[in-house]
mmCIF file of C-alpha atoms in Angstrom:
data_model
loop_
_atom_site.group_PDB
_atom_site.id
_atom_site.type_symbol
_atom_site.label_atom_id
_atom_site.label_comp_id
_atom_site.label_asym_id
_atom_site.label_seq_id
_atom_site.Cartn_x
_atom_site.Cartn_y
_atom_site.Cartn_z
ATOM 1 C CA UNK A 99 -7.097 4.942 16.602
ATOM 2 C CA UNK A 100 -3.956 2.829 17.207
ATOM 3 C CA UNK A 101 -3.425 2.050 21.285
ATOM 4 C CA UNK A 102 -1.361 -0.384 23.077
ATOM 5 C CA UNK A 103 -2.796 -2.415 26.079
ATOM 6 C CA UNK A 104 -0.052 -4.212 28.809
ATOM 7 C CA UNK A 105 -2.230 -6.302 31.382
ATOM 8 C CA UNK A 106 0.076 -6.424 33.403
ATOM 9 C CA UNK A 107 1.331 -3.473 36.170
ATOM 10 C CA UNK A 108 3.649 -5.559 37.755
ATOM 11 C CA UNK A 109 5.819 -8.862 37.484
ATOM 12 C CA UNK A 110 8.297 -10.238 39.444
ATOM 13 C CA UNK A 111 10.815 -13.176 38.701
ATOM 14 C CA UNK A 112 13.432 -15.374 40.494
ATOM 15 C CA UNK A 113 16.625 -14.987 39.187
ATOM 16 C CA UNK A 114 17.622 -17.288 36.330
ATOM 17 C CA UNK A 115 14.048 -17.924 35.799
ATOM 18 C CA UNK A 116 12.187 -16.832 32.594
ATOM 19 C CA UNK A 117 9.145 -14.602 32.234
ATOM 20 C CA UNK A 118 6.424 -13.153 29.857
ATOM 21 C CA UNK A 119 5.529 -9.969 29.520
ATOM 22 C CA UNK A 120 2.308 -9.332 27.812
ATOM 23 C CA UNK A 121 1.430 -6.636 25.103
ATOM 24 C CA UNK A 122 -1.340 -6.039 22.570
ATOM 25 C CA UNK A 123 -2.598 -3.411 20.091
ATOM 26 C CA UNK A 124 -5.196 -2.155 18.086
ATOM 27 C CA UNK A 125 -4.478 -1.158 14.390
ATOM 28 C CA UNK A 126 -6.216 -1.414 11.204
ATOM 29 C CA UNK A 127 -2.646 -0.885 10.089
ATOM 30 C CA UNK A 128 -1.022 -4.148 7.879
ATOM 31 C CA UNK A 129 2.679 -2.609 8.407
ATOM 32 C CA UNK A 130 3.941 -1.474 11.097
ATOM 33 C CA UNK A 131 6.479 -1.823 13.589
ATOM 34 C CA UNK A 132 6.359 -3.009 17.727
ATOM 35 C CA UNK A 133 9.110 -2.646 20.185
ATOM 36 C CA UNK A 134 9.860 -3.184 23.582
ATOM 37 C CA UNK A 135 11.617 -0.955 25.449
ATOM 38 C CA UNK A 136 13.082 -1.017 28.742
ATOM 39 C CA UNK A 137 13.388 1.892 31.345
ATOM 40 C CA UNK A 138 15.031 1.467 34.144
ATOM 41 C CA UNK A 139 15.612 3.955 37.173
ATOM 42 C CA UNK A 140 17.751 6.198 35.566
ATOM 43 C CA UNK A 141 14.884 6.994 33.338
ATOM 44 C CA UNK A 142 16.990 6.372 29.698
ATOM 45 C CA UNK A 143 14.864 4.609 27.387
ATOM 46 C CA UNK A 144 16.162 1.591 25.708
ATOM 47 C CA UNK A 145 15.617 -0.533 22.875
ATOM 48 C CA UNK A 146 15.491 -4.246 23.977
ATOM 49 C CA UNK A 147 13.749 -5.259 20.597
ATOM 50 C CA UNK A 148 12.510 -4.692 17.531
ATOM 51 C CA UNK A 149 9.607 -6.564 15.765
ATOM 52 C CA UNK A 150 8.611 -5.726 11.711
ATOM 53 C CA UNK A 151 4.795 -6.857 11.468
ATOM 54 C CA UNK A 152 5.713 -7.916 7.768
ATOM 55 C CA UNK A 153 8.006 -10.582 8.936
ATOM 56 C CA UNK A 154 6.648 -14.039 10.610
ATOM 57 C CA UNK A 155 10.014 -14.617 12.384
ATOM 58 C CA UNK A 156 9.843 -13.830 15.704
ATOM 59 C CA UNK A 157 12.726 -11.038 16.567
ATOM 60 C CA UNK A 158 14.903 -12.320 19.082
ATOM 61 C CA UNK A 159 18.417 -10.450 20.914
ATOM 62 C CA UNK A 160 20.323 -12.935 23.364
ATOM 63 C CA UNK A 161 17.848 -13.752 26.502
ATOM 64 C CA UNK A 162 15.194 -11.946 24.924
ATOM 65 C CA UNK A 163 12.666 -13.100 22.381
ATOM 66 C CA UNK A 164 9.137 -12.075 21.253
ATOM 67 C CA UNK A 165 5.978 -14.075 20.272
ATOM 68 C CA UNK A 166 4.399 -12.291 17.517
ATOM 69 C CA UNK A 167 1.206 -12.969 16.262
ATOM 70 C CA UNK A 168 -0.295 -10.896 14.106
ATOM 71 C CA UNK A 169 -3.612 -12.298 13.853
ATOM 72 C CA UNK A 170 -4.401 -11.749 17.578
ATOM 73 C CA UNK A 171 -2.296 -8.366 17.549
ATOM 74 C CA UNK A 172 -0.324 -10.109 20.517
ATOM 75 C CA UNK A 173 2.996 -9.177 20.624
ATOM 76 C CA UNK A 174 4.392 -10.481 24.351
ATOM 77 C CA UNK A 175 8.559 -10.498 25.659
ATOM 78 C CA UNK A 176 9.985 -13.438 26.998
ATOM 79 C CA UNK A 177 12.837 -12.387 29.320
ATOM 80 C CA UNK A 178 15.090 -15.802 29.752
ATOM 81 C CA UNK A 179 17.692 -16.173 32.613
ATOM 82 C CA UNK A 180 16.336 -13.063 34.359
ATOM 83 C CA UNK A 181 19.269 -11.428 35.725
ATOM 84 C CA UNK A 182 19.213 -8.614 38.324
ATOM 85 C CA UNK A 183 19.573 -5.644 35.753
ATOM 86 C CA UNK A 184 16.630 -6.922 34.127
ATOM 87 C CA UNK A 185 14.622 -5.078 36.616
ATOM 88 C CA UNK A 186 13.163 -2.086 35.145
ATOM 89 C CA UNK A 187 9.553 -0.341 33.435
ATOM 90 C CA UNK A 188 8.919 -2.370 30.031
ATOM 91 C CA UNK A 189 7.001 -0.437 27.318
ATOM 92 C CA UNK A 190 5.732 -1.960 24.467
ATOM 93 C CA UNK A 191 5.261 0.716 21.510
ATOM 94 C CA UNK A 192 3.709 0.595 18.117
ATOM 95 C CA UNK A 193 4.953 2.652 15.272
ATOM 96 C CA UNK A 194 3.225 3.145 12.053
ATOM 97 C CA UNK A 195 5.147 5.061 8.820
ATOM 98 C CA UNK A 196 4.664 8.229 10.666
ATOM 99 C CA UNK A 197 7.115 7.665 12.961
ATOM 100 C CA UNK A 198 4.989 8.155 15.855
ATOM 101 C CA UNK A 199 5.334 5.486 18.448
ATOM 102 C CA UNK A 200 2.430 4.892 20.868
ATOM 103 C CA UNK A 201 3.228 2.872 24.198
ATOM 104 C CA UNK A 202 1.050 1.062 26.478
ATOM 105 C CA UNK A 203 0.944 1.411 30.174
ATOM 106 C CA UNK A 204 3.857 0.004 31.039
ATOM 107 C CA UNK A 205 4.834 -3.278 33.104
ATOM 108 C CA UNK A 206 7.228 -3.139 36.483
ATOM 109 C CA UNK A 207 9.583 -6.133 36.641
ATOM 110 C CA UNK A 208 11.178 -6.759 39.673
ATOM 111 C CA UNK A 209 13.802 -9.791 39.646
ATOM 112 C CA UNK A 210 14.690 -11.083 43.178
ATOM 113 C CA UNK A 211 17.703 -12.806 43.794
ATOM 114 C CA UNK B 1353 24.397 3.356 18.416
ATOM 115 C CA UNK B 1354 23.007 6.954 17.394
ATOM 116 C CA UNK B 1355 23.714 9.386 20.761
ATOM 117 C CA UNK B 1356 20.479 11.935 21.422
ATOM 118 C CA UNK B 1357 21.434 14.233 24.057
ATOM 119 C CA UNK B 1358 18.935 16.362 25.958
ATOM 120 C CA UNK B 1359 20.156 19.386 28.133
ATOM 121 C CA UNK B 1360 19.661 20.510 31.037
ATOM 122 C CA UNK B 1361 18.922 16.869 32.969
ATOM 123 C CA UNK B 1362 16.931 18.887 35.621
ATOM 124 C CA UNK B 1363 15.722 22.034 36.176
ATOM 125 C CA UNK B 1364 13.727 24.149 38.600
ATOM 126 C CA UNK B 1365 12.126 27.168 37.778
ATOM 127 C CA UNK B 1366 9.765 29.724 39.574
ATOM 128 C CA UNK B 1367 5.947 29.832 38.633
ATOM 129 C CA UNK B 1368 5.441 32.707 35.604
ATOM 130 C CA UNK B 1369 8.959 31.808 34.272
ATOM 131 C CA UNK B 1370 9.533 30.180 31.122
ATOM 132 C CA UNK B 1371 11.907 26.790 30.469
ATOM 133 C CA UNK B 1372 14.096 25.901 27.175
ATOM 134 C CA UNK B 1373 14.988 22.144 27.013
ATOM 135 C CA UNK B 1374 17.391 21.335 24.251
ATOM 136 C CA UNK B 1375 17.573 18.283 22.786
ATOM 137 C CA UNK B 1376 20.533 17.180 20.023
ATOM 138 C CA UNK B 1377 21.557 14.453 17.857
ATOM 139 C CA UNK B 1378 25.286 14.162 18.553
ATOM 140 C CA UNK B 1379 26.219 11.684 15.421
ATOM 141 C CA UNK B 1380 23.441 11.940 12.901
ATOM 142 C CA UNK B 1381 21.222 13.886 11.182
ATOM 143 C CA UNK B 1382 17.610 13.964 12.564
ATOM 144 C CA UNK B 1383 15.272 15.297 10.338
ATOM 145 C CA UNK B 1384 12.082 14.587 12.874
ATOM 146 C CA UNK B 1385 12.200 14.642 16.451
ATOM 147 C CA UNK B 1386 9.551 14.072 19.021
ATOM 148 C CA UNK B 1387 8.772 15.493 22.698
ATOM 149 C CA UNK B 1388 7.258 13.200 25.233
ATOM 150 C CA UNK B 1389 5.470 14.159 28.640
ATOM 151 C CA UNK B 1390 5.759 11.439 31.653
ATOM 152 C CA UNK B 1391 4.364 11.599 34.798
ATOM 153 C CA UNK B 1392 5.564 9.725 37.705
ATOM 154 C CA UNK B 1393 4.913 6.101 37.094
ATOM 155 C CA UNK B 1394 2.955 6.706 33.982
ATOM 156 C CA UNK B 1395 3.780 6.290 30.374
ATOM 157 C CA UNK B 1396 5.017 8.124 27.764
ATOM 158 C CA UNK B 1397 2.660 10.544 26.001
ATOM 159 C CA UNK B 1398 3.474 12.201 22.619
ATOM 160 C CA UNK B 1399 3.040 15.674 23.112
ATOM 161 C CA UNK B 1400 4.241 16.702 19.191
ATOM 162 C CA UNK B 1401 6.521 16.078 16.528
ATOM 163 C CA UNK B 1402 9.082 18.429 15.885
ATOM 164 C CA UNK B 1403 10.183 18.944 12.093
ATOM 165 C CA UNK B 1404 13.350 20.666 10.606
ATOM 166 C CA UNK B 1405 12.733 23.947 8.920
ATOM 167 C CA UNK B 1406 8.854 23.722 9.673
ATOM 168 C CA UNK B 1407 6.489 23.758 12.249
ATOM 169 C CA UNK B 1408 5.765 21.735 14.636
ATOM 170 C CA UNK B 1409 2.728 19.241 14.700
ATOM 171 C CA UNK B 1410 1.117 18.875 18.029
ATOM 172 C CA UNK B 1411 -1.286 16.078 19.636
ATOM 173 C CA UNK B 1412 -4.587 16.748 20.715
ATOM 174 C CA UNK B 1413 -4.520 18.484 24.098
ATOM 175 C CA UNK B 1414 -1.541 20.174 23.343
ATOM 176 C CA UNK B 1415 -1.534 23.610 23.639
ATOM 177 C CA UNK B 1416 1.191 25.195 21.264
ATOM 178 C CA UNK B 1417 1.049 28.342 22.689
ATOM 179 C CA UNK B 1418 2.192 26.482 25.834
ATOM 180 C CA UNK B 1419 4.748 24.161 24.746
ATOM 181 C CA UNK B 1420 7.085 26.310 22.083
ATOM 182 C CA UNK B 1421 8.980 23.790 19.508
ATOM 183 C CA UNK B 1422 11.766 24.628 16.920
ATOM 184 C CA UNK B 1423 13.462 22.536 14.527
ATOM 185 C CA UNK B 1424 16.017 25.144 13.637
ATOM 186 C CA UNK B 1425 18.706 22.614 12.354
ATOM 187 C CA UNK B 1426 19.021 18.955 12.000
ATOM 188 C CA UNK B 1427 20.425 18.298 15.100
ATOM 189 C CA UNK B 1428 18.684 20.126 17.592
ATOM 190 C CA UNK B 1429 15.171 20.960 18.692
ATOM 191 C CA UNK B 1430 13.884 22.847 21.586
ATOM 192 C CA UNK B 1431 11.129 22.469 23.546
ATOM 193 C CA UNK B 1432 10.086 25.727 25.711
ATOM 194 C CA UNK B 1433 7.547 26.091 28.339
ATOM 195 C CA UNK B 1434 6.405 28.873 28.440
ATOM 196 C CA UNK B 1435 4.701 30.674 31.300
ATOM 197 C CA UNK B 1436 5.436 27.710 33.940
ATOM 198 C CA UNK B 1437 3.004 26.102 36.602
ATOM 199 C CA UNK B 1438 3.129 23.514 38.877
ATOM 200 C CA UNK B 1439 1.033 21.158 36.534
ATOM 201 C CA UNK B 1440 3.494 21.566 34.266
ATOM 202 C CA UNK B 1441 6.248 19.740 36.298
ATOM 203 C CA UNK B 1442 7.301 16.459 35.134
ATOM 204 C CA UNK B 1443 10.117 14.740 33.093
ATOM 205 C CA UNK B 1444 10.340 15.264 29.484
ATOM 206 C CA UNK B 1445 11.743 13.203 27.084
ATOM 207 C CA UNK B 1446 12.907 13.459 23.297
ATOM 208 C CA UNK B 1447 13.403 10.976 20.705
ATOM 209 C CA UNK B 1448 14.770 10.902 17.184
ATOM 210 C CA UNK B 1449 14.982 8.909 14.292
ATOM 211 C CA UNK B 1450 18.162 8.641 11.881
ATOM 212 C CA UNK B 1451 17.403 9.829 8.168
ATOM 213 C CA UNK B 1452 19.506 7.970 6.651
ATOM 214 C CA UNK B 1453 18.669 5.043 8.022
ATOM 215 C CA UNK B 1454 15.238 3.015 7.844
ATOM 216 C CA UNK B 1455 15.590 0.479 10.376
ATOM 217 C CA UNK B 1456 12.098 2.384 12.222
ATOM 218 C CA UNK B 1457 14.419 2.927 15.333
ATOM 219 C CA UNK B 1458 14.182 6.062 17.299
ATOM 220 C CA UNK B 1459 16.950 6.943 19.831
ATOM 221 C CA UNK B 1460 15.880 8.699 23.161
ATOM 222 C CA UNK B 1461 17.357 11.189 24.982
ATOM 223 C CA UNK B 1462 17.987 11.201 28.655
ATOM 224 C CA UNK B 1463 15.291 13.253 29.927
ATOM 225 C CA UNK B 1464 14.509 16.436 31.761
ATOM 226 C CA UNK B 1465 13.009 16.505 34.958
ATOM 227 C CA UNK B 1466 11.239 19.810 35.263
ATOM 228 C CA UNK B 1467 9.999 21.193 38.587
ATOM 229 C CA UNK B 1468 8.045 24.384 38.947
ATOM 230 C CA UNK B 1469 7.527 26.072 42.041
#
């Protein structure tokens, strides 16, 4: 069975500063997708990024970049020049072909100013 | 982006009663949707996966007696709880992936915070 594992419950970061949020899965799977999405209090889901496990690039959208790799089904979110609206739930998902997406735990950011 | 839309936002209902939650895609077709459970500071659990024009496949632990699903058209499913208890309070969440496009994004809806008395 696929599941997603996040270390870490809660981070916090100075504004401006970067930080890593970790992730990793379990699949026997050789495609697939991984995403992190962001929640923040309002409760609306949203896609920060988008990773496809057939490419070697690591994904990256403005302050926020991944480090994929594959072979230690690692798939952690760098968060540069942490800004106040940062601060939110992070879920890292898995998605196979099925559609289904599978999250892990969860990690609380909380950016201070 | 794709809009999903999820109606009502909140709702409170008495113990024994039962709950509809709607949940639409406003500019695409959706040919799959899926129903989440969260509990307070918890993740998102799939609960099932609601297909157009069939039925709906649930995850282990889910009863479907429990947790009514229809895909009646390609923009809307419902989820409805039926026979409401206390357990079953907590915020509900659908997703939804455009057909016609591959791009393995699903769009979320806002959520519905249910609370039963």
């Amino acid at each position: 069975a696929q599941t997603v594992t996040q270390s870490q419950p809660e981070m916090s970061v100075q504004e401006a500063e970067t930080v890593t949020l970790s992730c990793t899965y379990d699949t026997s799977e050789s495609d697939y997708y991984l995403f992190w999405y962001k929640q923040p209090p309002s409760r609306q889901m949203i896609l920060v990024i988008r990773q496809e496990a057939y490419k070697q690039q690591n994904a990256t959208e403005n302050r926020f970049s991944v480090n994929f790799q594959k072979a230690a089904k690692s798939f952690s979110l760098k968060i540069s020049d942490s800004q106040l609206g940062d601060a939110a739930m992070y879920f890292c998902a898995y998605r196979v072909n099925t559609d289904k997406l599978i999250f892990g735990t969860g990690t609380r950011l909380q950016v201070f100013p | 982006g794709a809009v999903v839309s999820q109606h009502p936002s909140w709702v409170i209902c008495k113990s024994g009663t039962s709950v509809k939650i709607e949940c639409r895609s406003l500019d695409f077709q959706a040919t799959t949707m899926f129903w989440y459970r969260q509990f307070p500071k918890q993740s998102l659990m799939l609960m099932a996966t609601s297909n157009e024009g069939s039925k709906a496949t649930y995850e282990q632990g889910v009863e479907k007696d429990k947790f009514l699903i229809n895909h009646a058209s390609l923009t809307l499913s419902t989820l409805t709880v039926t026979s409401a208890h206390p357990e079953d309070s907590s915020f509900y969440i659908c997703s939804a992936r455009d057909g016609l496009v591959n791009t393995g994004e699903l769009f979320f809806g806002e959520g519905s915070r249910l609370t039963v008395l």
